[in-house]
Short mmCIF file of C-alpha atoms and ligand atoms in Angstrom, two decimals:
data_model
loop_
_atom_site.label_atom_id
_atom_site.label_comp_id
_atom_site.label_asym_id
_atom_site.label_seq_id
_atom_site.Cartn_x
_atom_site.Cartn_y
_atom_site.Cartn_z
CA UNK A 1 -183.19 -54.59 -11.67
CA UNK A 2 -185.95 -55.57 -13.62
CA UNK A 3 -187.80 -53.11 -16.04
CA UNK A 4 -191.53 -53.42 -17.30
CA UNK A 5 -192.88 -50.62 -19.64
CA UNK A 6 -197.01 -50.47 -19.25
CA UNK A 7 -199.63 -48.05 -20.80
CA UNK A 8 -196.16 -45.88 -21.63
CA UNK A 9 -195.44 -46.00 -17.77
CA UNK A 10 -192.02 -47.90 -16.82
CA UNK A 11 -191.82 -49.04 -13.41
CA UNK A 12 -188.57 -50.40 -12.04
CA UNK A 13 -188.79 -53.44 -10.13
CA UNK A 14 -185.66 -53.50 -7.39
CA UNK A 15 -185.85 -56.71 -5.42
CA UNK A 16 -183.64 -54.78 -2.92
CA UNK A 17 -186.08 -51.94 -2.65
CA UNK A 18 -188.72 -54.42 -1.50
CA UNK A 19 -186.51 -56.43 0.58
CA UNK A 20 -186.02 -52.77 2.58
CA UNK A 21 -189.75 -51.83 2.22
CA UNK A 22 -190.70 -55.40 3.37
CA UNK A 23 -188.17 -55.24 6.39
CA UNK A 24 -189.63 -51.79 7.27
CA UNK A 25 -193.08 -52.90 7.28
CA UNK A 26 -192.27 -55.69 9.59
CA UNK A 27 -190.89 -53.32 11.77
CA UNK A 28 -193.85 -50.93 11.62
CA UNK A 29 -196.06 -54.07 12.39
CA UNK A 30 -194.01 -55.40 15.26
CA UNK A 31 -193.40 -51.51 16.27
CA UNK A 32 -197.26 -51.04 16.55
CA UNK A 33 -197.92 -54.01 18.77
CA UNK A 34 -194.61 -52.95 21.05
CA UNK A 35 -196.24 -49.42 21.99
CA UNK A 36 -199.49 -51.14 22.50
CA UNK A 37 -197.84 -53.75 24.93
CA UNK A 38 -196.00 -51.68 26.28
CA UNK A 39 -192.40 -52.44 25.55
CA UNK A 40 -190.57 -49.14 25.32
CA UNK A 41 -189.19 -47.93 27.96
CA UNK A 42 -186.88 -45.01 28.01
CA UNK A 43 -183.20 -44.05 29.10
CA UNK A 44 -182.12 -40.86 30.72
CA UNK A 45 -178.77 -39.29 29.84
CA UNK A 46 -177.46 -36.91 31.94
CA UNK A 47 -176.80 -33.05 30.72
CA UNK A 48 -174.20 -31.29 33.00
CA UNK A 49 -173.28 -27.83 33.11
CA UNK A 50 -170.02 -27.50 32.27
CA UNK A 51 -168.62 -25.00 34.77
CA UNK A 52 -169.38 -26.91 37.50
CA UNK A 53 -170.02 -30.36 36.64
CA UNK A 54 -173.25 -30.84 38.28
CA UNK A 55 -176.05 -32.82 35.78
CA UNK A 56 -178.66 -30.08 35.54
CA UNK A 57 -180.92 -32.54 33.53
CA UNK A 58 -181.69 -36.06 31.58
CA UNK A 59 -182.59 -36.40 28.03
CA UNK A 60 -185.30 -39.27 27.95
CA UNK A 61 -184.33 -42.16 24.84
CA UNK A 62 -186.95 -44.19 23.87
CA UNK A 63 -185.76 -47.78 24.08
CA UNK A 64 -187.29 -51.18 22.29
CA UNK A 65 -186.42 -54.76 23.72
CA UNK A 66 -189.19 -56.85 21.88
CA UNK A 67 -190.81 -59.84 22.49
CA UNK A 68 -187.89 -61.79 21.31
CA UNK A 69 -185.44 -60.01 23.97
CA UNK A 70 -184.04 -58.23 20.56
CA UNK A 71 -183.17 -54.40 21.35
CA UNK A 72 -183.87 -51.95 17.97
CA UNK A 73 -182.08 -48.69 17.96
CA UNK A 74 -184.09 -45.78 17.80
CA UNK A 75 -182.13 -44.55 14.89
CA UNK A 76 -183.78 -47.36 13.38
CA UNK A 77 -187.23 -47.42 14.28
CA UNK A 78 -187.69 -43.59 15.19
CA UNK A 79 -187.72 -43.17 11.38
CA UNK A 80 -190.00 -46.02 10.51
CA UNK A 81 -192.76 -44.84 13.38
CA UNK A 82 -191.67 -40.58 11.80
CA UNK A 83 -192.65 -42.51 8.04
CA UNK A 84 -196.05 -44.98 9.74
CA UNK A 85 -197.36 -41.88 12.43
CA UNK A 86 -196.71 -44.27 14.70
CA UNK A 87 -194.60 -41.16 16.42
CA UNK A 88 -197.32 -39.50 17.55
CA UNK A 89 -198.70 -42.81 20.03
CA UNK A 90 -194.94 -43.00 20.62
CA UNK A 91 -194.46 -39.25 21.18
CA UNK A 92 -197.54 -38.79 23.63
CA UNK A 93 -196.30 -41.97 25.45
CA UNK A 94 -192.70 -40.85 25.93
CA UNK A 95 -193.71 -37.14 27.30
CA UNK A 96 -196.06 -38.99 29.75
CA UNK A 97 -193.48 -41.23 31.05
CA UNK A 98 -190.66 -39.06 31.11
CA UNK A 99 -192.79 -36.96 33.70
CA UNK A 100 -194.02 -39.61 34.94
CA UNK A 101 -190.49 -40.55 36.00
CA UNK A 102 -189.20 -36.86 36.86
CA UNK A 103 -192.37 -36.43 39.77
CA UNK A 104 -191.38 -39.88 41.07
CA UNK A 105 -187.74 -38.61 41.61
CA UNK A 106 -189.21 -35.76 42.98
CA UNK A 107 -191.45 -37.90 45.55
CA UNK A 108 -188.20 -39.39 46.04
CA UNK A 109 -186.03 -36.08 46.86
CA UNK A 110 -189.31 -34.74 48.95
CA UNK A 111 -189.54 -32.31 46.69
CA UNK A 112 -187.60 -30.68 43.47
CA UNK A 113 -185.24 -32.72 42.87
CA UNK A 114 -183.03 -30.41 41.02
CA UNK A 115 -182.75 -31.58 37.48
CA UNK A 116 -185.19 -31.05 34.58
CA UNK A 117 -186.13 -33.49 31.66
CA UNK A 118 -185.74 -33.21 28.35
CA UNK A 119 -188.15 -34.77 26.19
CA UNK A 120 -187.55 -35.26 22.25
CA UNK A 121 -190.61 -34.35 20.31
CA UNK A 122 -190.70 -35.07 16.39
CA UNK A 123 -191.33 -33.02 13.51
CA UNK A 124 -193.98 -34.96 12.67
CA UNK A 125 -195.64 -34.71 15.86
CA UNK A 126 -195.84 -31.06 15.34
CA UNK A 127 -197.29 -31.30 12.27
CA UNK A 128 -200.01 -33.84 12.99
CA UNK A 129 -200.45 -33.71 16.69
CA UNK A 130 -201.68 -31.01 19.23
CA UNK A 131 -198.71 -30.63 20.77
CA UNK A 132 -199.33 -27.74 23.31
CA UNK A 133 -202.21 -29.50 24.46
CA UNK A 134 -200.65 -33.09 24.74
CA UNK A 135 -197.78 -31.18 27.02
CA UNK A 136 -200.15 -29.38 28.76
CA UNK A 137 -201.86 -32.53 29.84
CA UNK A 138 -198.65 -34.66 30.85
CA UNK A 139 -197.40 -31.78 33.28
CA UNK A 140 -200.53 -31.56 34.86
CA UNK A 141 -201.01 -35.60 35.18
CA UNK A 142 -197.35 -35.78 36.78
CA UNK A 143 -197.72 -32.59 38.83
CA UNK A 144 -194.63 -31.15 37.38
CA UNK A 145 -193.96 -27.16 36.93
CA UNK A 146 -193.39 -26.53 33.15
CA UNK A 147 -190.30 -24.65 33.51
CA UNK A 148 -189.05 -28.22 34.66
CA UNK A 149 -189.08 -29.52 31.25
CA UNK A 150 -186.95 -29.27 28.30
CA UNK A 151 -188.10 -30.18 24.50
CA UNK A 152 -185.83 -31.02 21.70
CA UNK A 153 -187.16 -29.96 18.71
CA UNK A 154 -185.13 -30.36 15.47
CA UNK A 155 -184.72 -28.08 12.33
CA UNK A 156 -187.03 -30.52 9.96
CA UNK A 157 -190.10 -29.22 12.55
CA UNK A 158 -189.60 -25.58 12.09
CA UNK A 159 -190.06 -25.58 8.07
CA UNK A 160 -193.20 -25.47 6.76
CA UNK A 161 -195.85 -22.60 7.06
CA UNK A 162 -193.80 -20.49 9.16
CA UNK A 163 -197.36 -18.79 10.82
CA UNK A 164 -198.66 -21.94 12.04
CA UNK A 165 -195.23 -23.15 13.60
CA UNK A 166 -194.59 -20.14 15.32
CA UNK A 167 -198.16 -19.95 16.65
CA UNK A 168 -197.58 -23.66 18.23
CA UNK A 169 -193.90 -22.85 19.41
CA UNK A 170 -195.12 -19.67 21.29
CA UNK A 171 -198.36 -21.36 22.39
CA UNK A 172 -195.86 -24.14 23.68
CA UNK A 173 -193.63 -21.60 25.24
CA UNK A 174 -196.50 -20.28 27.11
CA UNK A 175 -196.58 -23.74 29.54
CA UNK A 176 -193.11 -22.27 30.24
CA UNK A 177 -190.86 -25.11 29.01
CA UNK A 178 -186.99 -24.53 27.74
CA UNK A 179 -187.04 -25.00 23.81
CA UNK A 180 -184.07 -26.53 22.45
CA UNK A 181 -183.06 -26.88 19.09
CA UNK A 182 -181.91 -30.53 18.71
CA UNK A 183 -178.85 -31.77 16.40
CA UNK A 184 -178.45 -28.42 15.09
CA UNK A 185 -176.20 -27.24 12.46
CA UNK A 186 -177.11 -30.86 10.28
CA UNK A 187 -181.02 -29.44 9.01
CA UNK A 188 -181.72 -27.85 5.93
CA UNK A 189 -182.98 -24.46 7.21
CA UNK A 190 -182.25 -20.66 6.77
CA UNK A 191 -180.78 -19.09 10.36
CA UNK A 192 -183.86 -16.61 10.00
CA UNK A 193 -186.20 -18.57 12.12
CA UNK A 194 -183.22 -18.24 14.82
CA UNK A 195 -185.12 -14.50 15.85
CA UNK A 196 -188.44 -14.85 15.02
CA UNK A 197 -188.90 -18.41 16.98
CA UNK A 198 -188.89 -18.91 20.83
CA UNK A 199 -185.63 -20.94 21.68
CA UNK A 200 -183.29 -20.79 24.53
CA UNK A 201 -180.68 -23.72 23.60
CA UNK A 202 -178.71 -24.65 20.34
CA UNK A 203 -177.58 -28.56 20.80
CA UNK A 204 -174.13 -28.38 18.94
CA UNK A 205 -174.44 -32.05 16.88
CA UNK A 206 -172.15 -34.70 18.18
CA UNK A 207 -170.67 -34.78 14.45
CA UNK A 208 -169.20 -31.68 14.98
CA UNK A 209 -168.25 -32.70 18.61
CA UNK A 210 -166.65 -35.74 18.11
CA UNK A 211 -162.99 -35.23 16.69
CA UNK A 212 -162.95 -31.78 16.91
CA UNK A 213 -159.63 -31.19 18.80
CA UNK A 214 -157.85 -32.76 15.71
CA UNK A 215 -159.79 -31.22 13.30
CA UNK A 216 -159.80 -27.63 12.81
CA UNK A 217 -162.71 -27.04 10.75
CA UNK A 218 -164.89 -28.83 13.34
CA UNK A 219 -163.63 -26.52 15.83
CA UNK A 220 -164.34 -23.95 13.63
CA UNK A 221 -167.80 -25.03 13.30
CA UNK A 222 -168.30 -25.06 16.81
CA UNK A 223 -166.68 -21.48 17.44
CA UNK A 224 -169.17 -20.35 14.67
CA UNK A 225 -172.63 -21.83 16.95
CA UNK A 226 -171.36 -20.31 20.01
CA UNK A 227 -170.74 -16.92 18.72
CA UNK A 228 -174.19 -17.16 16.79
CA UNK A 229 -175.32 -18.57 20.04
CA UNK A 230 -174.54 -16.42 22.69
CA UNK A 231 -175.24 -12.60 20.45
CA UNK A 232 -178.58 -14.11 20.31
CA UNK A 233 -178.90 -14.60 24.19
CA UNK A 234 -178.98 -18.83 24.02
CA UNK A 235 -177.33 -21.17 25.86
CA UNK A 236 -175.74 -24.41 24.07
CA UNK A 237 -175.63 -27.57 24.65
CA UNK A 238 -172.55 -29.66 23.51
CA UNK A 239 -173.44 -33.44 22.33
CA UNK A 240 -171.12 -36.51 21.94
CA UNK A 241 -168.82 -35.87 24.37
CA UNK A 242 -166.42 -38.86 24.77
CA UNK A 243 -163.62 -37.74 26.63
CA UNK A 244 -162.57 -35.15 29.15
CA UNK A 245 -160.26 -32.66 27.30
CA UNK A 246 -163.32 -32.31 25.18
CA UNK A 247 -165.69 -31.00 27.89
CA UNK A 248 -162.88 -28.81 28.78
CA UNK A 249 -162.22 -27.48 25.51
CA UNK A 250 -165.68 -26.54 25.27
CA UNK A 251 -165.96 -24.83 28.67
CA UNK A 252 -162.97 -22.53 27.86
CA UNK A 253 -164.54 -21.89 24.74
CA UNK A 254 -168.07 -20.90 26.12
CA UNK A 255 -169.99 -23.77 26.03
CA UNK A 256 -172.67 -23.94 28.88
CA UNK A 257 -173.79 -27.37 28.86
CA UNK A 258 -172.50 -31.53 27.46
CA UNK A 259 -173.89 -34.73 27.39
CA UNK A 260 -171.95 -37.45 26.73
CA UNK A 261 -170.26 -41.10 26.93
CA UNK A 262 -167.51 -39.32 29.66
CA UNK A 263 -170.16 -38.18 31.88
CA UNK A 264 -172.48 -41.03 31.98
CA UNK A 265 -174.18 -42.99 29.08
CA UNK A 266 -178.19 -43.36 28.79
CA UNK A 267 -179.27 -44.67 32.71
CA UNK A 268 -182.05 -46.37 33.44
CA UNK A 269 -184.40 -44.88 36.15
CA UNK A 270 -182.66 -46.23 39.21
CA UNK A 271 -179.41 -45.50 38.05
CA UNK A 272 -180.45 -41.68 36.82
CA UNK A 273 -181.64 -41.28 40.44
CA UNK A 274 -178.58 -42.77 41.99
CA UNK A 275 -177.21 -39.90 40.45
CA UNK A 276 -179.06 -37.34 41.21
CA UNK A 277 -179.08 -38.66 45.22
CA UNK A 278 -175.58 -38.57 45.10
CA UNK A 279 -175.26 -34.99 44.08
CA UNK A 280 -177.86 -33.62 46.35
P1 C2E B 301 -180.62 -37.24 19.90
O1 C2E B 301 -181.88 -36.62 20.38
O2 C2E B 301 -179.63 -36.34 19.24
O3 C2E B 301 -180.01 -37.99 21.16
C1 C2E B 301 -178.64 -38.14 21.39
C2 C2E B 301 -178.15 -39.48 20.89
O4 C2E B 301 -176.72 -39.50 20.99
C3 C2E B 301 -178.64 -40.66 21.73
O5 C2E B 301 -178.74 -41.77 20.85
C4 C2E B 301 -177.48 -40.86 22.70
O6 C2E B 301 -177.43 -42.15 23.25
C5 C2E B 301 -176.31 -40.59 21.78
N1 C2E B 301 -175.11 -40.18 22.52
C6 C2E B 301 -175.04 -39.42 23.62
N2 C2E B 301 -173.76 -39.22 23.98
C7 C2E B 301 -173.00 -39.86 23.08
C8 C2E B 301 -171.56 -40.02 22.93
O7 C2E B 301 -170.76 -39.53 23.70
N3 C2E B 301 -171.14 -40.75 21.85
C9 C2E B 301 -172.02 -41.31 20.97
N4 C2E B 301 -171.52 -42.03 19.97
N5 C2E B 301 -173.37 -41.17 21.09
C10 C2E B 301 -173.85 -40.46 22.14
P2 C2E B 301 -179.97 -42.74 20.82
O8 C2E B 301 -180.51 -42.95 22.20
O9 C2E B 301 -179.58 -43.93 20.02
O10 C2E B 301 -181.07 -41.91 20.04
C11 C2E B 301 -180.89 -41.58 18.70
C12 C2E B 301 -181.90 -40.56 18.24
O11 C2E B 301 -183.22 -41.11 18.24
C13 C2E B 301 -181.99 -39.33 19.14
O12 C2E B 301 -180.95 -38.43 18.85
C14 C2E B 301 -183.36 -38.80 18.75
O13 C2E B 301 -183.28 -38.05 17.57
C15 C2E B 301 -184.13 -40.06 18.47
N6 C2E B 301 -184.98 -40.38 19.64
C16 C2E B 301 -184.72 -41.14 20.73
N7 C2E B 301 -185.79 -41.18 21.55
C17 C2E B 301 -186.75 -40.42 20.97
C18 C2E B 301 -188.11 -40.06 21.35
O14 C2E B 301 -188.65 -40.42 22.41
N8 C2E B 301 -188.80 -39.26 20.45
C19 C2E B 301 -188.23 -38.82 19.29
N9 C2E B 301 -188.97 -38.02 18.49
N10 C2E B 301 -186.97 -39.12 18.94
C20 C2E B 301 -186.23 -39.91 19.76
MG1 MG B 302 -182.33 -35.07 21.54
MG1 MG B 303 -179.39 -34.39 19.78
MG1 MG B 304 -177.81 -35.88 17.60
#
């Protein structure tokens, strides 16, 4: 680390700061060109109720195989298009297509075929997108009800001016989608927003999920959302889970819904509907 004192101003000169910031911008370069060309596609995860075992729905995951035949993770470029904006082409893009893909499994079924889709939509897109109008406009180019779809919103997109966010959550609710709140229990917000806001499902984080039955704090954690959960009236939504005895741990204990690694991992389309054939 290098410093260099100017005009009383000392800057710090990290060669592995730029080294990150110059990796990032590649990616935000290469990242711009891949939603222009068109090479995202997304995944679809199944979400089962847990009672029965049926998959009520599919989570859509963007997914990035560039030119080079390299895949990216979205943990690692979902934060580089939050930081660029590049979420909100990304954002608009992966609602379309998700719907896109639920209407042609319902052309498929000849008619509804009986799961929902849950779309992830970014803080960021609430803040600098019109997002009622953007979902507005996918349902009606697929043709799908909006009580068939599912957003994931996350606790970083409900801080802020709380007027304005609960003007675009209710305006939102209005198209008559589920509102979930994604990851929760890992954000930074008070549980007041909990009653004031419009939202039907709590996702219980997979890092509470994961190792749970040997660790009784995490299960302590996850007793905590469910109580919170169901005296408000929501339904949750377990993530991360791996193996069997942890789907039925979280059934006795009250969970509604899981997604996870034991019941299937992300599918692509033909796969997802292979699924959904089979259960009809
Ligand atoms: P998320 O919304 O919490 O999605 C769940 C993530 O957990 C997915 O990772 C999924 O593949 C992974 N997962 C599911 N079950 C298991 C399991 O049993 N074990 C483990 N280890 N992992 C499991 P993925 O696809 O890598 O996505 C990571 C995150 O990227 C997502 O977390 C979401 O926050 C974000 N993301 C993905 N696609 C989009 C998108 O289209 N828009 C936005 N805004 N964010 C997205
Ligand atoms: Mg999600
Ligand atoms: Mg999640
Ligand atoms: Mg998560």
């Amino acid at each position: 680390v290098k410093h260099a004192k100017a005009a009383g101003r000392t800057e710090v000169y990290h060669p592995q700061a730029f080294t990150i910031a110059r990796a990032q911008f590649a990616m935000e370069t290469a990242l711009r060109r891949a939603i222009e060309q068109e090479e995202l596609h997304l995944a679809y995860q199944p979400i089962c109720d847990l009672s029965t075992g049926r998959t009520i729905a599919f989570e859509a995951l963007a997914r990035w195989r560039d030119a080079e035949g390299r895949d990216h993770s979205p943990a690692d470029f979902i934060p580089v298009a939050e930081e660029s904006g590049l979420i909100v082409p990304l954002g608009r893009w992966a609602a379309n297509q998700a719907l896109l893909q639920l209407a042609d499994w319902d052309r498929r079924a000849g008619g509804d075929c009986g799961v929902r889709m849950s779309v992830n939509v970014s803080a960021i897109q609430l803040q600098r997108d019109d997002i009622p109008a953007l979902i507005e406009s996918a349902l009606a180019r697929a043709g799908v009800a909006g009580e068939r779809l599912i957003l994931e919103l996350t606790e970083s997109a409900i801080v802020g001016d709380p007027d304005r966010v609960s003007a675009i959550m209710n305006a939102l609710k209005k198209l008559g989608p589920t509102i979930a709140m994604d990851d929760f229990g890992t954000g930074y917000s008070s549980l007041a927003y909990l009653q004031k806001l419009p939202i039907d499902i709590l996702k219980i984080d997979r890092s509470f999920v994961s190792g749970m039955l040997a660790d009784r704090d995490k299960i302590a954690i996850v007793r905590a959302i469910l109580g919170l959960a169901q005296a408000l009236g929501m339904k949750t939504t377990a993530e991360g889970i791996e193996a069997v005895e942890l789907g039925q741990t979280l059934a006795a204990l009250g969970c509604s819904h899981g997604q996870g690694y034991y019941y299937a991992r992300p599918l692509d389309p033909d796969a997802a509907w292979a699924m959904i054939a089979d259960q009809a």
